[in-house]
């Protein structure tokens, strides 16, 4: 049984490309040798769902004080502002690019389960699983 060579549909005269079973316009069978029952439709098999990745933005940062080097937990809203260290009372401006301020990590709430996650700086920009709900997360700044 030869494949449809292409050309005008025998019913509606619309031009159809080669290797079609039915006319796109009128749904007529294009090959006379084919019967409706001779075309076996494979069973439906759903595709495996691709795991989605959620963007997770830090709510705050763990940094080392540039004066006493003690670990501080600072909310992200204070980025770029002058702060007083709770340990040594000296002031500094929180900028993560400042080499005197050691960025130790950050914290955030998982977008899926809303549990608080503490994350080391080495995971910034990477895809990881939440330890509570196993959702895929990508940490963004």
Short mmCIF file of N, CA and C in Angstrom, two decimals:
data_model
loop_
_atom_site.label_atom_id
_atom_site.label_comp_id
_atom_site.label_asym_id
_atom_site.label_seq_id
_atom_site.Cartn_x
_atom_site.Cartn_y
_atom_site.Cartn_z
N UNK A 1 0.86 -1.17 0.00
CA UNK A 1 0.00 0.00 0.00
C UNK A 1 0.90 1.23 0.00
N UNK A 2 0.80 2.04 -1.03
CA UNK A 2 1.65 3.23 -1.14
C UNK A 2 1.15 4.35 -0.22
N UNK A 3 2.09 5.17 0.22
CA UNK A 3 1.75 6.33 1.04
C UNK A 3 1.15 7.41 0.16
N UNK A 4 0.39 8.31 0.75
CA UNK A 4 -0.19 9.43 0.01
C UNK A 4 0.95 10.26 -0.58
N UNK A 5 0.95 10.46 -1.92
CA UNK A 5 2.06 11.16 -2.56
C UNK A 5 1.99 12.67 -2.43
N UNK A 6 0.88 13.18 -1.97
CA UNK A 6 0.68 14.62 -1.92
C UNK A 6 -0.14 15.06 -3.12
N UNK A 7 -0.77 16.21 -3.03
CA UNK A 7 -1.60 16.71 -4.12
C UNK A 7 -2.96 17.11 -3.61
N UNK A 8 -3.92 17.34 -4.55
CA UNK A 8 -5.25 17.79 -4.14
C UNK A 8 -6.07 16.67 -3.50
N UNK A 9 -6.86 17.02 -2.49
CA UNK A 9 -7.76 16.08 -1.83
C UNK A 9 -8.84 15.68 -2.83
N UNK A 10 -9.20 14.38 -2.91
CA UNK A 10 -10.23 13.94 -3.86
C UNK A 10 -11.62 14.51 -3.55
N UNK A 11 -11.88 14.94 -2.32
CA UNK A 11 -13.20 15.44 -1.96
C UNK A 11 -13.29 16.96 -2.05
N UNK A 12 -12.38 17.67 -1.37
CA UNK A 12 -12.50 19.13 -1.29
C UNK A 12 -11.51 19.86 -2.21
N UNK A 13 -10.61 19.11 -2.87
CA UNK A 13 -9.66 19.66 -3.82
C UNK A 13 -8.62 20.59 -3.17
N UNK A 14 -8.48 20.57 -1.84
CA UNK A 14 -7.45 21.34 -1.13
C UNK A 14 -6.12 20.61 -1.30
N UNK A 15 -5.05 21.35 -1.49
CA UNK A 15 -3.73 20.75 -1.69
C UNK A 15 -3.21 20.22 -0.35
N UNK A 16 -2.85 18.93 -0.30
CA UNK A 16 -2.36 18.28 0.92
C UNK A 16 -0.94 17.79 0.72
N UNK A 17 -0.06 17.94 1.74
CA UNK A 17 1.31 17.43 1.63
C UNK A 17 1.34 15.90 1.65
N UNK A 18 2.48 15.34 1.34
CA UNK A 18 2.64 13.88 1.27
C UNK A 18 2.56 13.26 2.66
N UNK A 19 2.27 11.96 2.68
CA UNK A 19 2.28 11.10 3.87
C UNK A 19 1.21 11.43 4.91
N UNK A 20 0.08 11.97 4.48
CA UNK A 20 -1.04 12.19 5.39
C UNK A 20 -2.03 11.05 5.26
N UNK A 21 -2.77 10.75 6.32
CA UNK A 21 -3.83 9.76 6.26
C UNK A 21 -5.16 10.39 5.90
N UNK A 22 -5.43 11.57 6.47
CA UNK A 22 -6.70 12.26 6.24
C UNK A 22 -6.44 13.68 5.77
N UNK A 23 -7.41 14.20 5.04
CA UNK A 23 -7.36 15.59 4.60
C UNK A 23 -7.51 16.48 5.83
N UNK A 24 -6.68 17.50 5.95
CA UNK A 24 -6.72 18.40 7.09
C UNK A 24 -8.00 19.24 7.06
N UNK A 25 -8.52 19.50 5.89
CA UNK A 25 -9.68 20.36 5.72
C UNK A 25 -11.00 19.61 5.94
N UNK A 26 -11.21 18.48 5.20
CA UNK A 26 -12.51 17.79 5.27
C UNK A 26 -12.45 16.43 5.97
N UNK A 27 -11.27 15.98 6.38
CA UNK A 27 -11.05 14.73 7.12
C UNK A 27 -11.32 13.47 6.30
N UNK A 28 -11.34 13.57 4.97
CA UNK A 28 -11.51 12.40 4.10
C UNK A 28 -10.24 11.57 4.11
N UNK A 29 -10.40 10.22 4.06
CA UNK A 29 -9.24 9.34 3.95
C UNK A 29 -8.60 9.59 2.59
N UNK A 30 -7.31 9.87 2.56
CA UNK A 30 -6.62 10.22 1.31
C UNK A 30 -6.16 9.00 0.52
N UNK A 31 -5.94 7.88 1.16
CA UNK A 31 -5.53 6.67 0.47
C UNK A 31 -6.71 5.71 0.42
N UNK A 32 -7.18 5.37 -0.79
CA UNK A 32 -8.34 4.50 -0.96
C UNK A 32 -8.10 3.10 -0.42
N UNK A 33 -6.85 2.68 -0.38
CA UNK A 33 -6.55 1.32 0.07
C UNK A 33 -6.66 1.18 1.59
N UNK A 34 -6.63 2.28 2.29
CA UNK A 34 -6.76 2.22 3.75
C UNK A 34 -8.22 2.17 4.15
N UNK A 35 -8.49 1.40 5.17
CA UNK A 35 -9.82 1.37 5.75
C UNK A 35 -9.70 1.93 7.16
N UNK A 36 -10.80 2.43 7.65
CA UNK A 36 -10.78 3.08 8.96
C UNK A 36 -10.24 2.14 10.04
N UNK A 37 -10.62 0.85 9.97
CA UNK A 37 -10.18 -0.10 10.98
C UNK A 37 -8.72 -0.51 10.80
N UNK A 38 -8.15 -0.27 9.61
CA UNK A 38 -6.77 -0.71 9.37
C UNK A 38 -5.74 0.22 10.00
N UNK A 39 -6.16 1.39 10.44
CA UNK A 39 -5.24 2.31 11.09
C UNK A 39 -5.32 2.07 12.58
N UNK A 40 -4.26 1.51 13.13
CA UNK A 40 -4.26 1.19 14.55
C UNK A 40 -3.77 2.40 15.35
N UNK A 41 -4.60 2.87 16.24
CA UNK A 41 -4.25 4.00 17.09
C UNK A 41 -3.60 3.45 18.35
N UNK A 42 -2.38 3.87 18.64
CA UNK A 42 -1.71 3.33 19.83
C UNK A 42 -2.41 3.80 21.10
N UNK A 43 -2.29 3.01 22.17
CA UNK A 43 -2.92 3.42 23.44
C UNK A 43 -2.27 4.68 23.99
N UNK A 44 -3.07 5.45 24.69
CA UNK A 44 -2.60 6.69 25.29
C UNK A 44 -1.68 6.38 26.46
N UNK A 45 -0.49 6.96 26.44
CA UNK A 45 0.43 6.83 27.55
C UNK A 45 0.86 8.23 27.96
N UNK A 46 0.48 8.67 29.14
CA UNK A 46 0.86 10.03 29.55
C UNK A 46 2.37 10.14 29.69
N UNK A 47 2.89 11.29 29.33
CA UNK A 47 4.32 11.54 29.45
C UNK A 47 4.68 11.74 30.91
N UNK A 48 5.88 11.33 31.25
CA UNK A 48 6.36 11.56 32.61
C UNK A 48 6.49 13.06 32.82
N UNK A 49 5.92 13.53 33.91
CA UNK A 49 5.94 14.97 34.18
C UNK A 49 7.36 15.42 34.51
N UNK A 50 7.76 16.49 33.87
CA UNK A 50 9.07 17.07 34.14
C UNK A 50 8.98 17.82 35.45
N UNK A 51 9.94 17.55 36.31
CA UNK A 51 9.92 18.18 37.63
C UNK A 51 10.18 19.68 37.49
N UNK A 52 9.28 20.45 38.03
CA UNK A 52 9.44 21.90 37.92
C UNK A 52 10.39 22.39 39.01
N UNK A 53 10.97 23.52 38.75
CA UNK A 53 11.92 24.11 39.68
C UNK A 53 11.39 25.48 40.08
N UNK A 54 11.27 25.72 41.36
CA UNK A 54 10.76 26.99 41.86
C UNK A 54 11.91 27.92 42.20
N UNK A 55 11.75 29.19 41.85
CA UNK A 55 12.74 30.19 42.23
C UNK A 55 12.53 30.57 43.69
N UNK A 56 13.59 30.59 44.44
CA UNK A 56 13.52 30.92 45.86
C UNK A 56 14.46 32.08 46.15
N UNK A 57 13.90 33.16 46.66
CA UNK A 57 14.67 34.36 46.95
C UNK A 57 14.99 34.43 48.44
N UNK A 58 16.23 34.76 48.80
CA UNK A 58 16.59 34.84 50.22
C UNK A 58 15.77 35.89 50.97
N UNK A 59 15.35 35.53 52.18
CA UNK A 59 14.67 36.50 53.05
C UNK A 59 15.67 37.27 53.89
N UNK A 60 16.85 36.69 54.05
CA UNK A 60 17.89 37.34 54.83
C UNK A 60 19.21 36.62 54.66
N UNK A 61 20.24 37.16 55.32
CA UNK A 61 21.60 36.66 55.12
C UNK A 61 22.28 36.40 56.46
N UNK A 62 23.20 35.45 56.45
CA UNK A 62 24.11 35.22 57.55
C UNK A 62 25.45 35.79 57.11
N UNK A 63 25.93 36.79 57.83
CA UNK A 63 27.19 37.43 57.48
C UNK A 63 28.07 37.55 58.71
N UNK A 64 29.36 37.69 58.45
CA UNK A 64 30.30 37.94 59.54
C UNK A 64 30.48 39.44 59.69
N UNK A 65 30.41 39.94 60.91
CA UNK A 65 30.62 41.37 61.17
C UNK A 65 32.03 41.73 60.69
N UNK A 66 32.19 42.84 59.95
CA UNK A 66 33.53 43.20 59.47
C UNK A 66 34.48 43.63 60.59
N UNK A 67 33.95 43.89 61.80
CA UNK A 67 34.79 44.34 62.91
C UNK A 67 35.12 43.19 63.87
N UNK A 68 34.09 42.53 64.40
CA UNK A 68 34.33 41.47 65.39
C UNK A 68 34.25 40.06 64.79
N UNK A 69 33.81 39.95 63.54
CA UNK A 69 33.73 38.69 62.79
C UNK A 69 32.74 37.69 63.38
N UNK A 70 31.83 38.16 64.24
CA UNK A 70 30.78 37.28 64.78
C UNK A 70 29.69 37.12 63.72
N UNK A 71 29.02 35.97 63.77
CA UNK A 71 27.97 35.68 62.79
C UNK A 71 26.71 36.47 63.14
N UNK A 72 26.15 37.15 62.13
CA UNK A 72 24.92 37.93 62.30
C UNK A 72 23.87 37.45 61.31
N UNK A 73 22.62 37.45 61.76
CA UNK A 73 21.50 37.12 60.88
C UNK A 73 20.79 38.43 60.57
N UNK A 74 20.77 38.82 59.28
CA UNK A 74 20.24 40.13 58.89
C UNK A 74 19.21 39.96 57.78
N UNK A 75 18.04 40.57 57.95
CA UNK A 75 16.97 40.51 56.97
C UNK A 75 17.41 41.19 55.67
N UNK A 76 16.92 40.68 54.54
CA UNK A 76 17.30 41.20 53.22
C UNK A 76 16.90 42.66 53.02
N UNK A 77 15.91 43.14 53.76
CA UNK A 77 15.48 44.54 53.60
C UNK A 77 16.56 45.53 54.02
N UNK A 78 17.57 45.06 54.77
CA UNK A 78 18.64 45.94 55.24
C UNK A 78 19.86 45.97 54.31
N UNK A 79 19.78 45.31 53.15
CA UNK A 79 20.88 45.36 52.19
C UNK A 79 21.13 46.81 51.77
N UNK A 80 22.38 47.24 51.80
CA UNK A 80 22.73 48.60 51.41
C UNK A 80 22.53 49.65 52.49
N UNK A 81 22.08 49.25 53.68
CA UNK A 81 21.83 50.21 54.76
C UNK A 81 22.91 50.09 55.84
N UNK A 82 23.06 51.17 56.61
CA UNK A 82 24.01 51.16 57.73
C UNK A 82 23.38 50.44 58.92
N UNK A 83 24.17 49.55 59.51
CA UNK A 83 23.69 48.73 60.63
C UNK A 83 24.66 48.80 61.79
N UNK A 84 24.15 48.50 62.97
CA UNK A 84 24.98 48.34 64.16
C UNK A 84 25.09 46.85 64.46
N UNK A 85 26.30 46.38 64.69
CA UNK A 85 26.51 44.99 65.08
C UNK A 85 25.95 44.79 66.48
N UNK A 86 25.19 43.73 66.70
CA UNK A 86 24.61 43.45 68.02
C UNK A 86 25.67 42.96 69.01
N UNK A 87 26.78 42.49 68.49
CA UNK A 87 27.82 41.94 69.37
C UNK A 87 28.84 43.00 69.81
N UNK A 88 29.31 43.83 68.83
CA UNK A 88 30.37 44.80 69.17
C UNK A 88 29.90 46.25 69.08
N UNK A 89 28.68 46.48 68.65
CA UNK A 89 28.05 47.81 68.54
C UNK A 89 28.69 48.74 67.51
N UNK A 90 29.59 48.24 66.67
CA UNK A 90 30.19 49.08 65.63
C UNK A 90 29.27 49.08 64.41
N UNK A 91 29.35 50.17 63.62
CA UNK A 91 28.46 50.30 62.46
C UNK A 91 29.17 49.85 61.19
N UNK A 92 28.36 49.37 60.25
CA UNK A 92 28.84 48.99 58.92
C UNK A 92 27.67 49.02 57.96
N UNK A 93 27.97 49.12 56.67
CA UNK A 93 26.94 49.07 55.63
C UNK A 93 26.91 47.66 55.06
N UNK A 94 25.72 47.07 55.02
CA UNK A 94 25.59 45.70 54.55
C UNK A 94 25.57 45.67 53.02
N UNK A 95 26.69 45.32 52.44
CA UNK A 95 26.78 45.07 51.00
C UNK A 95 27.48 43.73 50.84
N UNK A 96 26.86 42.81 50.12
CA UNK A 96 27.41 41.46 49.99
C UNK A 96 28.68 41.43 49.15
N UNK A 97 28.90 42.48 48.36
CA UNK A 97 30.10 42.51 47.52
C UNK A 97 31.32 43.05 48.28
N UNK A 98 31.12 43.57 49.49
CA UNK A 98 32.22 44.11 50.29
C UNK A 98 33.11 42.96 50.78
N UNK A 99 34.41 42.96 50.44
CA UNK A 99 35.28 41.85 50.86
C UNK A 99 35.48 41.76 52.37
N UNK A 100 35.22 42.84 53.11
CA UNK A 100 35.37 42.81 54.58
C UNK A 100 34.21 42.07 55.24
N UNK A 101 33.06 42.00 54.55
CA UNK A 101 31.89 41.31 55.11
C UNK A 101 31.85 39.91 54.52
N UNK A 102 32.01 38.91 55.37
CA UNK A 102 32.02 37.52 54.91
C UNK A 102 30.57 37.03 54.80
N UNK A 103 30.18 36.64 53.59
CA UNK A 103 28.84 36.12 53.35
C UNK A 103 28.85 34.63 53.68
N UNK A 104 28.21 34.25 54.79
CA UNK A 104 28.22 32.87 55.26
C UNK A 104 27.08 32.05 54.69
N UNK A 105 26.03 32.69 54.24
CA UNK A 105 24.87 31.98 53.71
C UNK A 105 23.65 32.85 53.77
N UNK A 106 22.49 32.21 53.63
CA UNK A 106 21.24 32.96 53.66
C UNK A 106 20.12 32.06 54.16
N UNK A 107 18.99 32.66 54.43
CA UNK A 107 17.82 31.89 54.86
C UNK A 107 16.62 32.33 54.03
N UNK A 108 15.66 31.41 53.89
CA UNK A 108 14.46 31.68 53.11
C UNK A 108 13.37 30.72 53.53
N UNK A 109 12.15 31.01 53.09
CA UNK A 109 11.03 30.10 53.30
C UNK A 109 10.79 29.37 51.99
N UNK A 110 10.67 28.03 52.05
CA UNK A 110 10.41 27.23 50.85
C UNK A 110 9.09 27.69 50.23
N UNK A 111 9.04 27.96 48.92
CA UNK A 111 7.79 28.39 48.29
C UNK A 111 6.69 27.33 48.32
N UNK A 112 7.05 26.05 48.48
CA UNK A 112 6.05 24.98 48.50
C UNK A 112 5.50 24.71 49.89
N UNK A 113 6.39 24.43 50.84
CA UNK A 113 5.93 24.03 52.18
C UNK A 113 6.06 25.14 53.22
N UNK A 114 6.68 26.25 52.86
CA UNK A 114 6.84 27.43 53.71
C UNK A 114 7.69 27.17 54.96
N UNK A 115 8.49 26.10 54.94
CA UNK A 115 9.42 25.85 56.05
C UNK A 115 10.65 26.72 55.87
N UNK A 116 11.24 27.14 56.97
CA UNK A 116 12.44 27.99 56.94
C UNK A 116 13.65 27.12 56.60
N UNK A 117 14.43 27.54 55.61
CA UNK A 117 15.64 26.83 55.20
C UNK A 117 16.85 27.72 55.46
N UNK A 118 17.89 27.13 56.03
CA UNK A 118 19.18 27.81 56.19
C UNK A 118 20.09 27.22 55.13
N UNK A 119 20.70 28.09 54.32
CA UNK A 119 21.44 27.63 53.14
C UNK A 119 22.85 28.21 53.16
N UNK A 120 23.84 27.35 52.94
CA UNK A 120 25.23 27.81 52.83
C UNK A 120 25.41 28.57 51.52
N UNK A 121 26.32 29.50 51.50
CA UNK A 121 26.54 30.36 50.33
C UNK A 121 26.92 29.56 49.09
N UNK A 122 27.56 28.40 49.25
CA UNK A 122 27.99 27.62 48.09
C UNK A 122 26.82 27.12 47.24
N UNK A 123 25.60 27.12 47.78
CA UNK A 123 24.44 26.66 47.03
C UNK A 123 23.71 27.77 46.27
N UNK A 124 24.18 29.00 46.37
CA UNK A 124 23.54 30.13 45.66
C UNK A 124 23.60 29.87 44.16
N UNK A 125 22.47 30.01 43.47
CA UNK A 125 22.39 29.81 42.03
C UNK A 125 22.24 28.37 41.61
N UNK A 126 22.25 27.42 42.54
CA UNK A 126 22.14 26.00 42.19
C UNK A 126 20.73 25.49 42.42
N UNK A 127 20.41 24.35 41.77
CA UNK A 127 19.13 23.69 41.99
C UNK A 127 19.33 22.63 43.07
N UNK A 128 18.49 22.68 44.11
CA UNK A 128 18.56 21.72 45.20
C UNK A 128 17.14 21.33 45.61
N UNK A 129 17.02 20.25 46.39
CA UNK A 129 15.72 19.83 46.90
C UNK A 129 15.52 20.37 48.31
N UNK A 130 14.29 20.78 48.59
CA UNK A 130 13.94 21.20 49.94
C UNK A 130 14.03 19.97 50.85
N UNK A 131 14.64 20.11 52.02
CA UNK A 131 14.80 18.96 52.91
C UNK A 131 13.50 18.56 53.60
N UNK A 132 12.47 19.42 53.52
CA UNK A 132 11.20 19.11 54.16
C UNK A 132 10.19 18.48 53.19
N UNK A 133 10.07 19.05 51.96
CA UNK A 133 9.03 18.58 51.03
C UNK A 133 9.59 18.04 49.72
N UNK A 134 10.89 18.09 49.52
CA UNK A 134 11.57 17.60 48.32
C UNK A 134 11.25 18.37 47.05
N UNK A 135 10.70 19.57 47.15
CA UNK A 135 10.49 20.41 45.97
C UNK A 135 11.84 20.87 45.45
N UNK A 136 11.95 20.98 44.12
CA UNK A 136 13.18 21.48 43.51
C UNK A 136 13.19 23.00 43.62
N UNK A 137 14.27 23.55 44.13
CA UNK A 137 14.41 24.99 44.32
C UNK A 137 15.68 25.48 43.65
N UNK A 138 15.61 26.69 43.13
CA UNK A 138 16.81 27.36 42.64
C UNK A 138 16.91 28.68 43.37
N UNK A 139 18.02 28.88 44.03
CA UNK A 139 18.21 30.09 44.83
C UNK A 139 18.67 31.23 43.93
N UNK A 140 17.95 32.34 43.98
CA UNK A 140 18.28 33.51 43.17
C UNK A 140 18.51 34.70 44.08
N UNK A 141 19.30 35.64 43.60
CA UNK A 141 19.52 36.89 44.35
C UNK A 141 18.68 38.00 43.77
#
